[in-house]
Amino acid sequence: TYDDNKTWSNLTSPSYDAKAIKGILDKKYKFHKTWLIEDASRTEIYEEFEKLKSVITEKDYLLIYYSGHGQTDINNVAYWVPKEGNDKYYTWVDVNALTNTLEDIKAKHILFMIDSCYSGLTFKSQNISDDELVSDKAVIEEALLYYSRRVLTSGTGNKRVLDVIPGEKHSLFAKGFIKELNENKGNLLAENIWQKLKYYHKGKTVKQVPRYGTIDALSLSESTGDFVFHIPIEKQ
């Protein structure tokens, strides 16, 4: 939050969340490469997105996870707040403008996860029932076959979300995500994670509902694939 002293409050969860998630992705899921950027400046955020254009190939699976301050302006445009951000909107990062750079990233699958207040992305929400959450072999193969550009947010676009669960160091969203990554024994669809997070969030004192869908601004947003968290089989 932005206080009377013209400074943003220090958040507890982002550092703990990012390090824990990176550790699981590296150790259990054997991600080929992970970048962890803490206390990023506005320039660093844009530079990281630009770097992805040159290092990601059309065969790759790309997960982008943001945890930090979010804000909106008087026109309800959503922003991330970098470390040097102040009370002026032009010191922030326009989320929709940043998302447009994903159009030039060649990855076959992109999952964009945002854990911040006022996540604000314009996207088409996904509606699925519990009966559609069976991740059998055919479902996984189809998810992997087609391109995907998906987004999963910790709350609705115009609402605040909690920094940490009382008495803990993780956010509600991140703790649920970490739980699902740890408990997964094979293949886990982003759709599955969203549906399980909705139940995990249900009944908590803070009212925040995760949202999932396809990013309107991207030409591949209508693709039918999905991001799959896969545990590789160790070679004997």
Coordinates of C-alpha atoms in Angstrom, one line a residue:
T1 CA 0.0 0.0 0.0
Y2 CA 1.0 3.6 -0.6
D3 CA 1.1 5.5 2.8
D4 CA 1.1 9.1 3.9
N5 CA 4.9 9.1 3.9
K6 CA 4.9 8.7 0.1
T7 CA 6.5 5.2 0.3
W8 CA 5.3 1.8 -0.6
S9 CA 5.1 -0.7 2.3
N10 CA 7.5 -3.6 2.3
L11 CA 5.9 -6.9 1.3
T12 CA 6.9 -10.1 3.1
S13 CA 5.7 -12.8 0.8
P14 CA 7.2 -12.1 -2.6
S15 CA 10.8 -13.1 -1.7
Y16 CA 9.8 -16.2 0.2
D17 CA 7.2 -17.2 -2.5
A18 CA 9.6 -16.8 -5.4
K19 CA 12.5 -18.6 -3.8
A20 CA 10.3 -21.5 -2.7
I21 CA 8.6 -21.8 -6.2
K22 CA 12.0 -21.6 -7.9
G23 CA 13.4 -24.3 -5.7
I24 CA 10.6 -26.7 -6.5
L25 CA 10.7 -26.0 -10.2
D26 CA 14.5 -26.6 -10.3
K27 CA 14.6 -29.7 -8.1
K28 CA 11.4 -31.6 -8.7
Y29 CA 10.3 -30.4 -12.2
K30 CA 13.9 -29.9 -13.6
F31 CA 13.2 -26.6 -15.3
H32 CA 16.0 -26.0 -17.8
K33 CA 16.5 -22.4 -16.7
T34 CA 14.9 -20.2 -14.0
W35 CA 15.5 -16.5 -13.4
L36 CA 14.8 -14.9 -10.0
I37 CA 14.7 -11.1 -10.1
E38 CA 14.2 -9.5 -6.7
D39 CA 13.4 -5.8 -6.1
A40 CA 13.3 -5.2 -9.9
S41 CA 13.4 -1.7 -11.3
R42 CA 11.1 -0.7 -14.1
T43 CA 14.0 -1.0 -16.6
E44 CA 14.9 -4.4 -15.3
I45 CA 11.4 -5.8 -15.7
Y46 CA 11.2 -4.6 -19.4
E47 CA 14.7 -5.9 -20.0
E48 CA 13.8 -9.4 -18.7
F49 CA 10.8 -9.5 -21.1
E50 CA 13.0 -8.4 -24.0
K51 CA 15.6 -11.1 -23.1
L52 CA 12.9 -13.8 -23.4
K53 CA 12.4 -12.9 -27.0
S54 CA 15.9 -14.0 -27.9
V55 CA 16.4 -17.0 -25.6
I56 CA 13.0 -18.8 -25.9
T57 CA 12.3 -21.1 -28.8
E58 CA 9.1 -22.4 -30.3
K59 CA 9.6 -25.7 -28.5
D60 CA 9.8 -24.1 -25.0
Y61 CA 7.4 -23.8 -22.1
L62 CA 7.5 -20.5 -20.4
L63 CA 6.2 -19.7 -16.9
I64 CA 6.3 -16.0 -15.8
Y65 CA 5.4 -15.4 -12.1
Y66 CA 5.1 -11.9 -10.7
S67 CA 4.6 -11.2 -7.0
G68 CA 4.6 -7.6 -5.7
H69 CA 2.7 -4.4 -5.5
G70 CA 0.0 -3.7 -8.0
Q71 CA -2.0 -0.5 -8.6
T72 CA -4.5 1.1 -11.0
D73 CA -4.9 4.6 -12.3
I74 CA -8.0 6.7 -12.7
N75 CA -8.8 4.9 -15.9
N76 CA -8.5 1.5 -14.2
V77 CA -5.4 0.6 -16.1
A78 CA -3.4 -1.9 -14.1
Y79 CA 0.3 -1.5 -13.2
W80 CA 3.1 -3.3 -11.4
V81 CA 5.1 -1.1 -9.0
P82 CA 8.9 -1.4 -9.4
K83 CA 11.3 -0.7 -6.6
E84 CA 11.7 3.0 -7.6
G85 CA 8.0 3.5 -8.2
N86 CA 6.4 6.5 -6.4
D87 CA 2.9 8.0 -6.5
K88 CA 3.1 8.8 -10.2
Y89 CA 1.7 6.3 -12.6
Y90 CA 4.4 6.9 -15.1
T91 CA 7.0 5.4 -12.7
W92 CA 5.0 2.1 -12.8
V93 CA 4.9 -0.8 -15.4
D94 CA 1.8 -1.0 -17.5
V95 CA 0.7 -4.6 -17.3
N96 CA -1.2 -4.7 -20.6
A97 CA 1.6 -3.0 -22.5
L98 CA 4.0 -5.5 -21.0
T99 CA 1.8 -8.4 -21.9
N100 CA 1.8 -7.3 -25.6
T101 CA 5.5 -8.2 -25.7
L102 CA 4.5 -11.9 -25.2
E103 CA 3.3 -11.7 -28.8
D104 CA 6.9 -11.8 -30.0
I105 CA 8.0 -14.7 -27.7
K106 CA 8.1 -17.9 -29.6
A107 CA 7.3 -20.4 -26.8
K108 CA 4.8 -23.1 -27.5
H109 CA 3.2 -22.6 -24.1
I110 CA 3.2 -19.5 -21.8
L111 CA 1.6 -19.4 -18.4
F112 CA 1.5 -15.9 -16.8
M113 CA 0.9 -16.0 -13.1
I114 CA 0.2 -12.7 -11.2
D115 CA 0.0 -12.5 -7.4
S116 CA -0.7 -8.8 -6.7
C117 CA -3.4 -6.3 -6.0
Y118 CA -5.4 -5.1 -9.0
S119 CA -3.9 -7.7 -11.4
G120 CA -5.9 -6.0 -14.0
L121 CA -5.2 -8.0 -17.2
T122 CA -7.9 -8.1 -19.8
F123 CA -8.6 -11.8 -20.4
K124 CA -11.4 -14.2 -21.2
S125 CA -12.2 -16.2 -18.0
Q126 CA -12.3 -20.0 -18.2
N127 CA -15.3 -21.9 -17.0
I128 CA -14.9 -25.6 -16.3
S129 CA -16.6 -28.1 -14.1
D130 CA -15.0 -30.6 -11.8
D131 CA -15.9 -33.4 -14.3
E132 CA -13.6 -31.8 -16.8
L133 CA -10.6 -31.9 -14.5
V134 CA -9.6 -35.5 -15.2
S135 CA -6.0 -35.3 -16.3
D136 CA -5.7 -38.6 -18.1
K137 CA -3.2 -39.4 -20.8
A138 CA -5.4 -38.1 -23.7
V139 CA -6.1 -34.8 -21.9
I140 CA -2.4 -34.2 -21.3
E141 CA -1.4 -35.1 -24.8
E142 CA -4.0 -32.7 -26.2
A143 CA -2.9 -29.9 -23.9
L144 CA 0.7 -30.4 -25.0
L145 CA -0.1 -30.6 -28.7
Y146 CA -1.6 -27.1 -29.2
Y147 CA -0.2 -23.7 -28.4
S148 CA -1.4 -21.9 -25.3
R149 CA -1.2 -18.4 -23.8
R150 CA -2.8 -18.6 -20.3
V151 CA -3.0 -16.4 -17.3
L152 CA -3.7 -17.2 -13.7
T153 CA -4.2 -14.4 -11.1
S154 CA -4.5 -14.4 -7.4
G155 CA -7.7 -12.3 -7.4
T156 CA -10.1 -10.4 -9.5
G157 CA -8.7 -7.5 -11.5
N158 CA -10.0 -4.7 -9.4
K159 CA -9.5 -6.1 -5.9
R160 CA -6.8 -6.1 -3.3
V161 CA -5.1 -9.4 -2.2
L162 CA -3.4 -10.3 1.0
D163 CA 0.4 -10.1 1.3
V164 CA 0.8 -13.0 3.8
I165 CA -1.4 -15.5 5.6
P166 CA -1.5 -14.4 9.2
G167 CA 1.3 -16.1 11.1
E168 CA 3.1 -17.2 7.9
K169 CA 5.5 -15.9 5.3
H170 CA 3.7 -17.0 2.1
S171 CA 0.8 -15.4 0.4
L172 CA -2.5 -17.4 0.2
F173 CA -2.1 -17.8 -3.6
A174 CA 1.5 -18.9 -3.4
K175 CA 1.0 -21.4 -0.6
G176 CA -1.7 -23.1 -2.5
F177 CA 0.4 -23.2 -5.7
I178 CA 3.4 -24.6 -3.7
K179 CA 1.1 -27.2 -2.1
E180 CA -0.1 -28.4 -5.5
L181 CA 3.4 -28.5 -7.0
N182 CA 4.6 -30.6 -4.0
E183 CA 1.7 -33.0 -4.0
N184 CA 1.7 -33.6 -7.8
K185 CA 3.0 -37.1 -8.7
G186 CA 2.8 -36.8 -12.5
N187 CA 1.3 -34.2 -14.8
L188 CA -0.5 -31.1 -13.5
L189 CA -2.5 -28.8 -15.8
A190 CA -2.7 -25.1 -15.1
E191 CA -6.5 -25.5 -15.3
N192 CA -6.2 -28.1 -12.5
I193 CA -4.2 -25.7 -10.3
W194 CA -6.7 -22.9 -10.8
Q195 CA -9.6 -25.1 -9.8
K196 CA -7.9 -26.4 -6.8
L197 CA -6.8 -22.9 -5.7
K198 CA -10.4 -21.8 -5.8
Y199 CA -11.3 -24.4 -3.2
Y200 CA -8.1 -23.6 -1.2
H201 CA -9.1 -19.9 -1.1
K202 CA -12.7 -20.7 -0.2
G203 CA -13.8 -19.8 3.3
K204 CA -10.7 -17.8 4.2
T205 CA -11.1 -14.5 6.1
V206 CA -9.8 -12.5 3.1
K207 CA -12.1 -12.7 0.1
Q208 CA -10.0 -13.2 -3.0
V209 CA -10.9 -15.6 -5.9
P210 CA -8.2 -16.7 -8.4
R211 CA -9.1 -16.2 -12.0
Y212 CA -7.9 -18.1 -15.0
G213 CA -8.2 -17.7 -18.8
T214 CA -6.7 -16.6 -22.0
I215 CA -5.1 -13.2 -22.7
D216 CA -7.3 -11.2 -25.0
A217 CA -4.4 -9.1 -26.5
L218 CA -2.6 -12.1 -27.9
S219 CA -3.3 -13.7 -31.3
L220 CA -2.8 -17.2 -29.8
S221 CA -5.2 -16.6 -27.0
E222 CA -7.8 -18.9 -28.6
S223 CA -5.5 -21.9 -28.7
T224 CA -6.7 -25.0 -26.9
G225 CA -3.5 -26.1 -25.3
D226 CA -2.5 -25.7 -21.7
F227 CA 0.6 -25.4 -19.6
V228 CA 1.6 -28.8 -18.0
F229 CA 3.8 -29.2 -15.0
H230 CA 5.5 -32.4 -15.6
I231 CA 7.8 -34.5 -13.4
P232 CA 10.5 -36.0 -15.6
I233 CA 11.3 -39.7 -15.1
E234 CA 14.8 -40.2 -13.8
K235 CA 17.0 -42.3 -16.1
Q236 CA 18.4 -45.4 -14.4

